[in-house]
CSV table of C-alpha atoms in Angstrom, one decimal:
chain,number,residue,atom,x,y,z
Y,1,UNK,CA,0.0,0.0,0.0
Y,2,UNK,CA,1.3,3.4,-1.0
Y,3,UNK,CA,0.4,6.4,1.1
Y,4,UNK,CA,0.3,9.8,-0.6
Y,5,UNK,CA,1.1,12.6,1.9
Y,6,UNK,CA,0.8,16.3,0.9
Y,7,UNK,CA,2.7,18.9,2.9
Y,8,UNK,CA,0.7,22.1,2.5
Y,9,UNK,CA,0.0,25.4,4.3
Y,10,UNK,CA,-1.5,28.1,2.1
Y,11,UNK,CA,0.9,30.8,3.3
Y,12,UNK,CA,4.5,30.8,2.0
Y,13,UNK,CA,7.6,30.7,4.1
Y,14,UNK,CA,6.2,28.7,6.9
Y,15,UNK,CA,8.4,25.6,6.3
Y,16,UNK,CA,6.7,23.3,3.8
Y,17,UNK,CA,9.8,22.4,1.9
Y,18,UNK,CA,11.9,22.0,5.1
Y,19,UNK,CA,9.1,19.7,6.5
Y,20,UNK,CA,8.8,17.8,3.2
Y,21,UNK,CA,12.5,17.1,3.1
Y,22,UNK,CA,12.7,16.1,6.7
Y,23,UNK,CA,9.6,13.9,6.8
Y,24,UNK,CA,10.7,12.1,3.6
Y,25,UNK,CA,14.2,11.5,5.1
Y,26,UNK,CA,12.7,10.4,8.4
Y,27,UNK,CA,10.4,7.9,6.7
Y,28,UNK,CA,13.2,6.6,4.5
Y,29,UNK,CA,15.6,6.3,7.4
Y,30,UNK,CA,13.1,3.9,9.0
Y,31,UNK,CA,13.4,1.7,5.9
Y,32,UNK,CA,10.4,2.9,3.9
Y,33,UNK,CA,10.8,3.5,0.2
Y,34,UNK,CA,10.0,7.2,-0.3
Y,35,UNK,CA,9.6,9.6,-3.2
Y,36,UNK,CA,9.4,13.3,-2.5
Y,37,UNK,CA,8.0,15.5,-5.3
Y,38,UNK,CA,8.3,19.3,-5.7
Y,39,UNK,CA,5.0,20.7,-7.0
Y,40,UNK,CA,6.2,24.3,-7.1
Y,41,UNK,CA,6.4,24.6,-10.9
Y,42,UNK,CA,8.6,27.5,-11.9
Y,43,UNK,CA,10.2,27.9,-8.4
Y,44,UNK,CA,12.2,24.8,-7.8
Y,45,UNK,CA,13.5,24.6,-4.3
Y,46,UNK,CA,13.2,21.1,-2.8
Y,47,UNK,CA,16.4,20.1,-4.7
Y,48,UNK,CA,18.4,22.7,-2.8
Y,49,UNK,CA,17.1,21.7,0.5
Y,50,UNK,CA,17.8,18.1,-0.3
Y,51,UNK,CA,21.2,19.1,-1.6
Y,52,UNK,CA,20.9,17.5,-5.0
Y,53,UNK,CA,20.4,20.6,-7.1
Y,54,UNK,CA,23.4,19.8,-9.3
Y,55,UNK,CA,22.1,16.4,-10.2
Y,56,UNK,CA,18.8,17.5,-11.6
Y,57,UNK,CA,18.7,16.5,-15.3
Y,58,UNK,CA,15.1,15.9,-15.8
Y,59,UNK,CA,12.1,17.1,-13.8
Y,60,UNK,CA,8.4,16.4,-13.0
Y,61,UNK,CA,7.1,18.1,-16.2
Y,62,UNK,CA,9.6,16.3,-18.4
Y,63,UNK,CA,8.2,13.0,-17.1
Y,64,UNK,CA,4.6,14.1,-17.6
Y,65,UNK,CA,5.4,15.4,-21.1
Y,66,UNK,CA,7.2,12.1,-22.0
Y,67,UNK,CA,10.6,13.7,-22.6
Y,68,UNK,CA,12.2,11.0,-20.3
Y,69,UNK,CA,11.2,8.0,-18.1
Y,70,UNK,CA,10.3,8.4,-14.5
Y,71,UNK,CA,13.4,6.4,-13.6
Y,72,UNK,CA,15.6,8.9,-15.4
Y,73,UNK,CA,14.1,11.8,-13.5
Y,74,UNK,CA,14.2,10.3,-10.0
Y,75,UNK,CA,17.2,11.4,-8.2
Y,76,UNK,CA,18.5,8.9,-5.7
Y,77,UNK,CA,19.6,10.3,-2.4
Y,78,UNK,CA,23.2,9.8,-1.6
Y,79,UNK,CA,22.7,9.4,2.1
Y,80,UNK,CA,19.6,7.2,2.4
Y,81,UNK,CA,19.2,4.2,0.0
Y,82,UNK,CA,15.4,4.2,-0.2
Y,83,UNK,CA,14.9,8.0,-0.8
Y,84,UNK,CA,14.2,9.6,-4.2
Y,85,UNK,CA,13.6,13.2,-5.2
Y,86,UNK,CA,11.6,14.4,-8.2
Y,87,UNK,CA,12.5,18.0,-8.9
Y,88,UNK,CA,10.0,20.7,-10.0
Y,89,UNK,CA,10.4,22.1,-13.5
Y,90,UNK,CA,11.7,25.6,-14.0
Y,91,UNK,CA,9.2,26.3,-16.8
Y,92,UNK,CA,7.0,29.3,-16.4
Y,93,UNK,CA,4.1,27.4,-18.0
Y,94,UNK,CA,1.9,26.4,-15.0
Y,95,UNK,CA,-0.4,24.4,-17.3
Y,96,UNK,CA,2.4,21.9,-17.8
Y,97,UNK,CA,1.1,20.1,-14.8
Y,98,UNK,CA,-2.2,18.3,-15.4
Y,99,UNK,CA,-4.4,16.1,-13.3
Y,100,UNK,CA,-3.9,13.1,-15.6
Y,101,UNK,CA,-0.2,13.7,-15.9
Y,102,UNK,CA,0.2,13.7,-12.1
Y,103,UNK,CA,-2.0,10.6,-11.8
Y,104,UNK,CA,0.2,8.7,-14.3
Y,105,UNK,CA,3.4,9.6,-12.3
Y,106,UNK,CA,1.8,8.6,-9.0
Y,107,UNK,CA,0.6,5.3,-10.5
Y,108,UNK,CA,4.0,4.5,-11.7
Y,109,UNK,CA,5.5,5.2,-8.4
Y,110,UNK,CA,2.8,3.0,-6.8
Y,111,UNK,CA,3.6,0.2,-9.2
Y,112,UNK,CA,7.3,0.6,-8.4
Y,113,UNK,CA,6.5,-0.3,-4.8
Y,114,UNK,CA,7.0,3.0,-3.1
Y,115,UNK,CA,5.6,3.1,0.5
Y,116,UNK,CA,5.3,6.8,0.7
Y,117,UNK,CA,4.9,9.7,-1.8
Y,118,UNK,CA,5.5,13.1,-0.2
Y,119,UNK,CA,4.1,16.0,-2.2
Y,120,UNK,CA,5.7,19.3,-1.4
Y,121,UNK,CA,2.9,21.9,-2.2
Y,122,UNK,CA,3.6,25.4,-3.4
Y,123,UNK,CA,2.2,28.3,-1.4
Y,124,UNK,CA,-1.1,29.7,-2.4
Y,125,UNK,CA,-4.3,28.0,-3.6
Y,126,UNK,CA,-3.5,27.9,-7.3
Y,127,UNK,CA,-3.1,25.0,-9.6
Y,128,UNK,CA,0.2,23.6,-8.2
Y,129,UNK,CA,-1.3,23.6,-4.7
Y,130,UNK,CA,-4.5,22.0,-5.9
Y,131,UNK,CA,-2.7,19.2,-7.8
Y,132,UNK,CA,-0.3,18.6,-4.8
Y,133,UNK,CA,-3.3,17.8,-2.6
Y,134,UNK,CA,-5.7,16.3,-5.2
Y,135,UNK,CA,-4.6,12.6,-4.7
Y,136,UNK,CA,-3.6,12.8,-1.1
Y,137,UNK,CA,-4.5,10.3,1.5
Y,138,UNK,CA,-3.1,12.5,4.3
Y,139,UNK,CA,-2.2,16.1,4.7
Y,140,UNK,CA,0.4,17.7,6.9
Y,141,UNK,CA,-0.7,21.3,7.4
Y,142,UNK,CA,2.3,23.4,8.3
Y,143,UNK,CA,1.4,26.4,10.5
Y,144,UNK,CA,3.3,29.1,12.2
Y,145,UNK,CA,1.7,30.4,15.4
Y,146,UNK,CA,0.8,33.7,13.7
Y,147,UNK,CA,-2.6,35.0,12.5
Y,148,UNK,CA,-2.1,35.0,8.7
Y,149,UNK,CA,-0.7,31.5,8.7
Y,150,UNK,CA,-3.5,30.1,10.8
Y,151,UNK,CA,-6.1,31.7,8.8
Y,152,UNK,CA,-4.6,30.5,5.5
Y,153,UNK,CA,-4.3,27.0,6.7
Y,154,UNK,CA,-8.0,27.0,7.7
Y,155,UNK,CA,-8.6,28.0,4.1
Y,156,UNK,CA,-6.5,24.9,3.0
Y,157,UNK,CA,-8.5,22.7,5.3
Y,158,UNK,CA,-11.6,23.8,3.4
Y,159,UNK,CA,-10.0,22.8,0.2
Y,160,UNK,CA,-8.9,19.5,1.5
Y,161,UNK,CA,-12.5,18.8,2.4
Y,162,UNK,CA,-13.9,19.7,-1.0
Y,163,UNK,CA,-11.3,19.8,-3.8
Y,164,UNK,CA,-9.5,16.5,-3.5
Y,165,UNK,CA,-10.2,13.2,-5.2
Y,166,UNK,CA,-11.4,11.7,-1.9
Y,167,UNK,CA,-13.9,14.6,-1.4
Y,168,UNK,CA,-15.1,14.4,-5.0
Y,169,UNK,CA,-15.6,10.7,-4.9
Y,170,UNK,CA,-17.2,10.8,-1.5
Y,171,UNK,CA,-14.5,8.5,-0.1
Y,172,UNK,CA,-13.2,8.8,3.5
Y,173,UNK,CA,-11.8,12.2,4.0
Y,174,UNK,CA,-8.1,13.1,3.8
Y,175,UNK,CA,-6.5,12.6,7.1
Y,176,UNK,CA,-5.4,16.0,8.3
Y,177,UNK,CA,-2.5,16.7,10.8
Y,178,UNK,CA,-1.2,20.0,12.2
Y,179,UNK,CA,2.5,20.7,12.3
Y,180,UNK,CA,3.5,23.8,14.1
Y,181,UNK,CA,6.8,25.3,13.1
Y,182,UNK,CA,8.9,28.2,14.4
Y,183,UNK,CA,7.5,27.6,17.8
Y,184,UNK,CA,9.1,29.7,20.5
Y,185,UNK,CA,8.3,28.4,24.0
Y,186,UNK,CA,9.8,31.5,25.6
Y,187,UNK,CA,7.4,33.8,23.7
Y,188,UNK,CA,4.5,31.5,24.4
Y,189,UNK,CA,5.3,31.6,28.1
Y,190,UNK,CA,5.1,35.4,28.3
Y,191,UNK,CA,1.9,35.6,26.2
Y,192,UNK,CA,3.6,37.0,23.1
Y,193,UNK,CA,2.8,33.9,20.9
Y,194,UNK,CA,-0.2,31.6,20.6
Y,195,UNK,CA,0.3,28.2,22.2
Y,196,UNK,CA,0.0,24.8,20.6
Y,197,UNK,CA,-3.4,24.5,22.3
Y,198,UNK,CA,-4.6,27.9,21.1
Y,199,UNK,CA,-3.9,26.9,17.4
Y,200,UNK,CA,-5.2,23.4,17.9
Y,201,UNK,CA,-8.4,24.8,19.3
Y,202,UNK,CA,-8.9,27.3,16.5
Y,203,UNK,CA,-8.3,24.8,13.7
Y,204,UNK,CA,-9.7,21.7,15.4
Y,205,UNK,CA,-6.9,19.4,14.2
Y,206,UNK,CA,-4.7,16.8,15.9
Y,207,UNK,CA,-1.1,17.9,16.4
Y,208,UNK,CA,1.5,15.7,14.7
Y,209,UNK,CA,4.5,17.8,15.7
Y,210,UNK,CA,5.8,21.0,17.2
Y,211,UNK,CA,9.1,22.2,15.7
Y,212,UNK,CA,10.9,24.8,17.8
Y,213,UNK,CA,12.2,28.0,16.2
Y,214,UNK,CA,16.0,27.4,15.7
Y,215,UNK,CA,19.0,28.6,13.7
Y,216,UNK,CA,19.5,25.0,12.8
Y,217,UNK,CA,16.9,25.2,10.0
Y,218,UNK,CA,18.9,27.9,8.1
Y,219,UNK,CA,22.2,26.1,8.7
Y,220,UNK,CA,20.6,22.9,7.2
Y,221,UNK,CA,19.3,24.6,4.2
Y,222,UNK,CA,22.6,26.4,3.7
Y,223,UNK,CA,24.4,23.0,3.6
Y,224,UNK,CA,21.7,21.2,1.6
Y,225,UNK,CA,21.3,18.6,4.4
Y,226,UNK,CA,17.7,18.1,5.6
Y,227,UNK,CA,17.6,19.4,9.2
Y,228,UNK,CA,16.3,16.0,10.5
Y,229,UNK,CA,19.8,14.6,9.8
Y,230,UNK,CA,21.5,16.9,12.3
Y,231,UNK,CA,22.0,14.7,15.2
Y,232,UNK,CA,22.5,17.6,17.7
Y,233,UNK,CA,19.3,19.5,16.9
Y,234,UNK,CA,16.1,19.7,18.8
Y,235,UNK,CA,14.5,20.5,15.4
Y,236,UNK,CA,15.6,17.1,14.1
Y,237,UNK,CA,14.2,15.4,17.2
Y,238,UNK,CA,10.9,17.2,16.8
Y,239,UNK,CA,10.7,16.1,13.1
Y,240,UNK,CA,11.7,12.6,13.9
Y,241,UNK,CA,8.9,12.4,16.6
Y,242,UNK,CA,6.5,13.7,14.0
Y,243,UNK,CA,7.5,10.9,11.6
Y,244,UNK,CA,7.0,8.4,14.4
Y,245,UNK,CA,3.5,9.7,15.0
Y,246,UNK,CA,2.8,9.5,11.2
Y,247,UNK,CA,3.7,5.8,11.5
Y,248,UNK,CA,1.3,5.4,14.4
Y,249,UNK,CA,3.6,5.7,17.4
Y,250,UNK,CA,2.3,7.5,20.5
Y,251,UNK,CA,4.8,10.0,21.6
Y,252,UNK,CA,4.5,13.0,23.9
Y,253,UNK,CA,5.1,16.4,22.4
Y,254,UNK,CA,8.5,17.7,23.3
Y,255,UNK,CA,10.2,21.2,23.3
Y,256,UNK,CA,7.1,23.0,24.4
Y,257,UNK,CA,9.0,24.6,27.3
Y,258,UNK,CA,12.1,26.6,27.2
Y,259,UNK,CA,15.2,24.7,28.3
Y,260,UNK,CA,16.2,25.7,31.8
Y,261,UNK,CA,19.4,27.7,31.7
Y,262,UNK,CA,22.2,27.2,34.2
Y,263,UNK,CA,23.7,30.0,36.3
Y,264,UNK,CA,26.5,30.7,33.9
Y,265,UNK,CA,24.3,30.7,30.9
Y,266,UNK,CA,22.1,33.2,32.5
Y,267,UNK,CA,24.9,35.4,33.5
Y,268,UNK,CA,26.7,35.4,30.2
Y,269,UNK,CA,23.8,34.8,27.9
Y,270,UNK,CA,23.6,31.4,26.2
U,1,UNK,CA,15.8,54.7,23.9
U,2,UNK,CA,15.2,56.2,27.4
U,3,UNK,CA,15.9,54.4,30.6
U,4,UNK,CA,12.2,54.0,31.2
U,5,UNK,CA,11.8,51.9,28.1
U,6,UNK,CA,13.8,49.2,29.9
U,7,UNK,CA,10.9,48.7,32.3
U,8,UNK,CA,8.1,49.1,29.8
U,9,UNK,CA,6.9,45.8,28.4
U,10,UNK,CA,4.7,45.4,25.4
U,11,UNK,CA,1.4,44.0,26.5
U,12,UNK,CA,1.0,40.3,25.6
U,13,UNK,CA,-0.8,39.9,22.3
U,14,UNK,CA,-1.3,36.2,21.9
U,15,UNK,CA,-4.8,36.2,23.4
U,16,UNK,CA,-5.7,39.0,21.1
U,17,UNK,CA,-4.6,36.9,18.1
U,18,UNK,CA,-6.5,33.9,19.3
U,19,UNK,CA,-9.7,35.9,19.7
U,20,UNK,CA,-9.5,37.6,16.3
U,21,UNK,CA,-8.8,34.2,14.7
U,22,UNK,CA,-11.6,32.5,16.4
U,23,UNK,CA,-14.1,35.1,15.0
U,24,UNK,CA,-12.7,35.3,11.4
U,25,UNK,CA,-12.2,31.5,11.1
U,26,UNK,CA,-15.8,30.9,12.3
U,27,UNK,CA,-17.1,33.5,9.9
U,28,UNK,CA,-15.1,32.1,6.9
U,29,UNK,CA,-16.1,28.5,7.7
U,30,UNK,CA,-19.8,29.5,7.7
U,31,UNK,CA,-19.5,31.1,4.2
U,32,UNK,CA,-17.6,28.1,2.8
U,33,UNK,CA,-19.5,26.4,0.0
U,34,UNK,CA,-21.7,29.4,-0.3
U,35,UNK,CA,-22.5,30.8,-3.8
U,36,UNK,CA,-19.7,32.9,-5.3
U,37,UNK,CA,-22.1,35.8,-5.9
U,38,UNK,CA,-22.6,36.4,-2.1
U,39,UNK,CA,-19.9,39.0,-1.6
U,40,UNK,CA,-21.1,41.1,-4.5
U,41,UNK,CA,-24.7,40.7,-3.5
U,42,UNK,CA,-23.7,41.8,0.0
U,43,UNK,CA,-21.9,44.9,-1.4
U,44,UNK,CA,-24.9,45.9,-3.6
U,45,UNK,CA,-27.4,45.4,-0.8
U,46,UNK,CA,-25.2,47.6,1.4
U,47,UNK,CA,-25.2,50.3,-1.2
U,48,UNK,CA,-29.0,50.3,-1.5
U,49,UNK,CA,-29.5,50.4,2.3
U,50,UNK,CA,-27.0,53.2,2.5
U,51,UNK,CA,-29.2,55.4,0.3
U,52,UNK,CA,-31.7,55.5,3.1
U,53,UNK,CA,-29.8,54.7,6.3
U,54,UNK,CA,-26.2,55.2,7.1
U,55,UNK,CA,-25.2,51.8,8.3
U,56,UNK,CA,-21.8,50.4,9.0
U,57,UNK,CA,-20.3,47.9,6.5
U,58,UNK,CA,-20.2,45.4,9.2
U,59,UNK,CA,-23.9,45.9,9.9
U,60,UNK,CA,-25.0,43.8,6.9
U,61,UNK,CA,-24.6,40.1,7.3
U,62,UNK,CA,-25.6,37.6,4.7
U,63,UNK,CA,-25.5,33.8,5.1
U,64,UNK,CA,-26.8,30.7,3.4
U,65,UNK,CA,-28.2,28.2,5.8
U,66,UNK,CA,-29.4,24.7,4.9
U,67,UNK,CA,-32.7,23.8,6.7
U,68,UNK,CA,-34.5,20.6,6.0
U,69,UNK,CA,-33.0,20.2,2.6
U,70,UNK,CA,-33.9,23.8,1.6
U,71,UNK,CA,-31.4,26.6,1.2
U,72,UNK,CA,-32.3,29.8,3.1
U,73,UNK,CA,-30.6,33.1,2.2
U,74,UNK,CA,-30.5,35.1,5.4
U,75,UNK,CA,-30.0,38.8,5.6
U,76,UNK,CA,-29.4,40.7,8.8
U,77,UNK,CA,-29.0,44.5,9.0
U,78,UNK,CA,-28.3,46.1,12.2
U,79,UNK,CA,-29.6,49.7,12.2
U,80,UNK,CA,-27.7,52.4,14.1
U,81,UNK,CA,-29.4,53.7,17.2
U,82,UNK,CA,-30.5,56.9,15.5
U,83,UNK,CA,-32.0,55.3,12.4
U,84,UNK,CA,-32.8,58.6,10.6
U,85,UNK,CA,-30.4,58.9,7.7
């Protein structure tokens, strides 16, 4: 059984690609065969975050248009055996992506025995975002604890409930999960930032992960190494927990409180 | 920056964010699946009403409710206290 997971948000810059890359890595590291696809046609980015930008020869649109085979376009990750990346096209023609074309690529991946297909959605609610979610079984809705991001994600929830194949065919609904990123326990504690519970209450979704705000995310993207692979990072632990929950593990949420600083750290600023 | 600024804290705003979101999300959810012409209809109705009474844009609420398989278009106009326009 292949599961198709869309990583979406509505608003841009909240961490969709970072999340797609880390979730795909996390699943593959647990032995699953995973393909991660960039749906942001015209603005390819996943390849950079995955660190395979110089190995892109063919892209998603090339496969759909029959310029190459899927095998030729899939980029095999150099770190994890069972992980493959399908890059977005740089073409400006947004119509290059079609419902049937996407279906064919997904079907071929399913026939190839992939366990998970992670669809990295572009921001907005245009065609790319629509197609990224259309065939999804599950959705990870990435949200920052901030008003515009929460509102946009609610809009996305509305689309997941009406504009997906599951909704149109009247099948069981897409399973939705909330993933909070850029969470700052310190600011939550002093009432400057909405808490996990606040966002959860507004959106009415189960929380699959809370990723703390951290400079590790920028360092990871600078290096082209998905942040989940940084063994010293709380961000990596938070993502790995989220992957565990995706796979059905029951894990308590971590990093919701600021780590206690020792005397010296407080004196000299840590 | 004066010395006093060191002691002045910005008031916590998270609860404000939550309250605003609760209202707007509820409002947007209720209009989901409603006909596309609703915003335009609302604007035109507002213009007509304003010819007679000077009401606030927020005073006109339109919603489509489903009751026993029938769709009901519901208008609500809150008139200002001094209704003479």
